[in-house]
Amino acid sequence: MTMSEGDLAVTELHFVRGEMVAQQPPPASMRGPMAWVRENLLSTPFNIVMTILIALLFIWAVPEVVKFLFVDAVWTGADRDACREVVQHREIGACWPFVWERLPYFTYGSYPIPERWRVDVFFLLLAVGIGWLLWLNAPRRDLGAGYFFVVLPIASFILLHGFPLIGLPVVDTNLWGGVLVTIVVSAVGIVFSLPIGIVLALGRRSNMPAVKLFSVIFIEFVRGVPLITVLFMASVMLPLFVPEELSPDKLLRALVGIAMFAAAYMAEVVRAGLQAIPKGQFEGAMAVGLSYWQMMRLIVLPQALKITIPNIVNTYIGLFKDTTLVFIVGIFDLLKTIEVARIDPKWATPVTSTTGYAVAAIFYLIFCYGMSRYARATEARLAKAEKR
Amino acid sequence: MSIDLPAGDRPAKVAFYNDPKVRSVAYQVALCIVIGVLVYGAASNAIDNLEKAHIASGFGFWHNTAGFDISQTLISYSNLSTYGRAFWVGLLNTLLVAGLGIVFATILGFVVGIARLSTNFLVSKAATGYVETIRNIPLLLQLLFWYNAVLKALPSLRESIVIPGGIFLNNRGLFLPAPIFKNGFLFVLIAFVIGVVVSVGFSVWARKRQERTGQQAPVFLTTLALVVGLPAIVLVAAGVPLEFAYPEAGRFNITGGLEVVPEFAALLFGLSIYTAAFIAEVVRAGITSVSRGQTEAAYSLGLLPGPTLRLVVVPQAMRVIIPPLTSQYLNLLKNSSLAVAIGYPDLVQVFTGTVLNQTGQALEVVAITMAVYLSISLFTSLAMNIYNSRFALVER
């Protein structure tokens, strides 16, 4: 469109810009760290108050923790005098020499010193098995499952308990302790709870009334009572139920209790997974003529277990924390060894308890947090696979 | 195209052992037999073993003298009381700590759960840190920490921390002034009950009127005035019939007042803080489950953020929150049995601990304890199922 002289007055009123203005940066108040602070920390009066309160909490708590764990901590020493304010004439934080000295006890309990290499080998075998299963792109994961659920339990029993025929003397379970027992109890719970839980979940969804009834009774009974009472039952009632000469040893009784307890919770997790499988999958499997077990093994369980992985791992986290309860029926797990060591007169100081508990807390925090990160990563991976 | 089957032609008869119905019955009979044999074997072994160990059976011990003391009793109890009485003392202690734990855990859990969704960076990160740390440390370890490293490390009796108002804190517990109610206090209670009844009636009337006319009534202020104000006026009018018995520090003991034993405090702390982390996650999941469109629709209708949360988001979130919240309450109740590790006299510590050791009647004692927890759990699940069927979202 062209403009003539006579239109000039009109065009001045209707000015249209010909070229674009260069893009302006957002105003200074809307960008940069200051804007972030205003947006995220100081958006309303209430938020300002909350920010100040939380900041004060951090300013108070973080230096206290750092001071206790590092600045005021004692790093070397031979006995409790190194960690006593009266002797050292200064403020005392964590008493690390106590932990250094008791570290073998926290790890192996009273396991005989010349035999402790067996425990190390067990830890190594277990780490290999866990790594194989958790690494989703690992080669031959089917072999890995066989290794973890069949080879590893047998090998660990031979290694830890002993097998005199091949020159491994028997080590009584009373001598086991520390991290070893914590790991053994949780590993047994993990290995046994899944298969038993799957069977119970299938039983609960079965069409046979008797099978369904027994599964429901078992699951609801175990889930309705505290783990402590299950452990008490296993440790004081199990010996009554078997002939005297077959009476199982203390650790085995606790293991039975833990496995039963974990299986009932696992059954509910697996059942939720089974319920999420569309009916068409069952009907399709039956239509092509698969038997019940073929249908479950080839069609339903692979799908159900896959979507349940995050919940299974969460159950394992709970199980791992719950293993501390075996302490109450007199088994020397990590927490019990710390309880015993912290009241030992050689190291008894006001800070010993806190130091010991801090070590245990860090141990459980690392393992449980690691597991929950794994569960979350798997969940994200599954969600990505679902989105097509 | 249709296939004409000759009349009367049936599919080839399968062998009876391949008939699914026969198989199903056979499996179930086999299962019943196996379980029956196991139960019979266990029972006969138990009878054998009990006879060999000369342990009495049956519930006769219920009426025997207990002969041990309990550090915290809500009902009168001495070492001359019966085992049955000890059972009730333990059960009440369990219910006390679980009840208070549920209240504190709910308050803390809702605060932390909402804080995790806050737009304030510092607040949401602090809440996340709290949840991730507390959830990943075993409860038993936390209880031992509170009891041994915090409460037992408080100053001794001589160096008690004195908080103004007659409160003493030392490694034997927390000593608070105990209220003593005098004669006229009954009127205050009556005023309180009247206040509650009237305010319930008022809120029902206000809701009906709002549904009819759309006019709102100041329900909150009226309730506050009736429930708090009315008893306060009566209290003053009756000449303040209330006194406090202050604890007094002696040389070896603190007498009078209300004593909170450190075992109770440690258990209450540990349970509330631990369960609150789980409740926070439940609350967060519930609130995020309400789709953003609901909030936006409420805003576009002109509702303010407060009423939006109260009238639109929370009612829908509660539907998602309540079932897992109940199971957290049950977990708290079951976890209160960890009291045995720090020596708080709850049901498990008193009954499965001391009574079991004294009588040796493991079967009966463990069975009674389990029956108590089991009946509370089953009763709660029943109530939950009824709630779910009433409030479940009815979809077309």
Tab-separated table of C-alpha atoms in Angstrom, chain A residues 36 40-41 47 50-51 54 208-211 214 220-221 223-226 228-230 232-233 236-237 239-244 265 321 324-325 327-328 335 339 342 354 357 360-361 364-365 368-369 376, chain B residues 24 27-28 31-32 35 41-42 45-46 49-50 52 119-123 126 132-133 135-138 140-141 144-145 148-149 274 278 334 337-338 340-341 348 352 356 362-363 366 369-370 373-374 377:
chain	number	residue	atom	x	y	z
A	36	TRP	CA	14.511	-15.574	42.857
A	40	ASN	CA	10.776	-18.004	46.574
A	41	LEU	CA	11.584	-16.643	50.004
A	47	ASN	CA	6.629	-16.310	53.965
A	50	MET	CA	8.770	-18.489	57.885
A	51	THR	CA	12.016	-17.851	55.991
A	54	ILE	CA	13.791	-21.615	59.250
A	208	MET	CA	-10.825	-72.033	45.953
A	209	PRO	CA	-12.491	-70.976	49.213
A	210	ALA	CA	-10.188	-72.999	51.482
A	211	VAL	CA	-7.008	-71.616	49.893
A	214	PHE	CA	-6.108	-69.656	54.876
A	220	GLU	CA	-4.541	-60.312	58.200
A	221	PHE	CA	-3.291	-61.973	61.369
A	223	ARG	CA	-0.419	-57.579	59.584
A	224	GLY	CA	-2.667	-56.935	62.561
A	225	VAL	CA	-0.083	-57.543	65.284
A	226	PRO	CA	3.208	-55.752	66.038
A	228	ILE	CA	7.645	-57.646	68.367
A	229	THR	CA	4.834	-60.029	69.240
A	230	VAL	CA	5.598	-62.071	66.113
A	232	PHE	CA	8.200	-63.164	70.747
A	233	MET	CA	5.981	-65.860	69.298
A	236	VAL	CA	9.202	-68.463	72.887
A	237	MET	CA	6.443	-70.441	71.153
A	239	PRO	CA	10.391	-74.218	70.530
A	240	LEU	CA	7.147	-75.473	72.090
A	241	PHE	CA	5.666	-76.496	68.758
A	242	VAL	CA	8.503	-78.761	67.625
A	243	PRO	CA	9.906	-81.883	69.319
A	244	GLU	CA	12.561	-80.935	71.868
A	265	TYR	CA	3.304	-57.411	53.871
A	321	LYS	CA	14.712	-50.908	59.451
A	324	THR	CA	16.629	-53.736	64.483
A	325	LEU	CA	13.807	-55.315	66.500
A	327	PHE	CA	17.703	-56.821	69.352
A	328	ILE	CA	14.722	-57.167	71.725
A	335	LEU	CA	22.171	-51.743	67.186
A	339	GLU	CA	24.196	-50.724	72.910
A	342	ARG	CA	28.474	-47.800	74.609
A	354	THR	CA	25.536	-40.118	71.011
A	357	TYR	CA	23.917	-43.734	67.768
A	360	ALA	CA	24.165	-46.395	63.476
A	361	ALA	CA	22.036	-43.553	62.104
A	364	TYR	CA	20.874	-46.946	58.180
A	365	LEU	CA	20.476	-43.561	56.486
A	368	CYS	CA	17.692	-46.802	53.265
A	369	TYR	CA	18.186	-43.569	51.347
A	376	ARG	CA	12.245	-43.644	42.684
B	24	SER	CA	-10.046	-77.876	42.920
B	27	TYR	CA	-6.347	-79.472	46.212
B	28	GLN	CA	-8.409	-77.886	48.945
B	31	LEU	CA	-4.366	-78.281	51.866
B	32	CYS	CA	-6.762	-78.734	54.779
B	35	ILE	CA	-2.612	-77.692	57.752
B	41	GLY	CA	1.629	-81.906	65.427
B	42	ALA	CA	2.312	-78.477	66.909
B	45	ASN	CA	4.334	-81.228	70.774
B	46	ALA	CA	3.319	-78.202	72.802
B	49	ASN	CA	6.889	-79.956	76.028
B	50	LEU	CA	4.743	-78.125	78.575
B	52	LYS	CA	8.033	-81.960	80.555
B	119	THR	CA	6.332	-22.106	47.400
B	120	ASN	CA	8.897	-20.955	49.950
B	121	PHE	CA	12.129	-22.684	48.903
B	122	LEU	CA	13.601	-22.827	52.398
B	123	VAL	CA	10.411	-24.156	53.998
B	126	ALA	CA	13.511	-28.096	55.337
B	132	GLU	CA	13.869	-38.055	54.277
B	133	THR	CA	16.008	-38.205	57.414
B	135	ARG	CA	11.860	-42.002	57.539
B	136	ASN	CA	15.216	-43.625	56.846
B	137	ILE	CA	16.361	-44.153	60.431
B	138	PRO	CA	14.859	-47.091	62.353
B	140	LEU	CA	14.083	-48.210	67.625
B	141	LEU	CA	17.316	-46.256	67.104
B	144	LEU	CA	17.119	-45.207	72.141
B	145	PHE	CA	18.594	-41.861	71.116
B	148	ASN	CA	19.621	-42.637	76.457
B	149	ALA	CA	21.336	-39.745	74.733
B	274	TYR	CA	8.644	-40.819	63.301
B	278	PHE	CA	4.951	-40.745	57.157
B	334	LYS	CA	1.739	-51.283	66.839
B	337	SER	CA	5.156	-51.903	71.516
B	338	LEU	CA	8.807	-50.834	71.066
B	340	VAL	CA	9.814	-52.639	75.780
B	341	ALA	CA	13.254	-51.492	74.568
B	348	VAL	CA	4.014	-55.729	75.718
B	352	THR	CA	4.714	-60.249	77.333
B	356	LEU	CA	5.532	-64.037	80.759
B	362	ALA	CA	4.124	-68.218	76.860
B	363	LEU	CA	1.182	-69.562	74.842
B	366	VAL	CA	1.410	-64.102	73.742
B	369	THR	CA	-1.392	-59.778	73.666
B	370	MET	CA	-1.826	-60.615	69.999
B	373	TYR	CA	-3.694	-55.733	68.890
B	374	LEU	CA	-5.518	-57.882	66.358
B	377	SER	CA	-6.610	-53.540	63.962
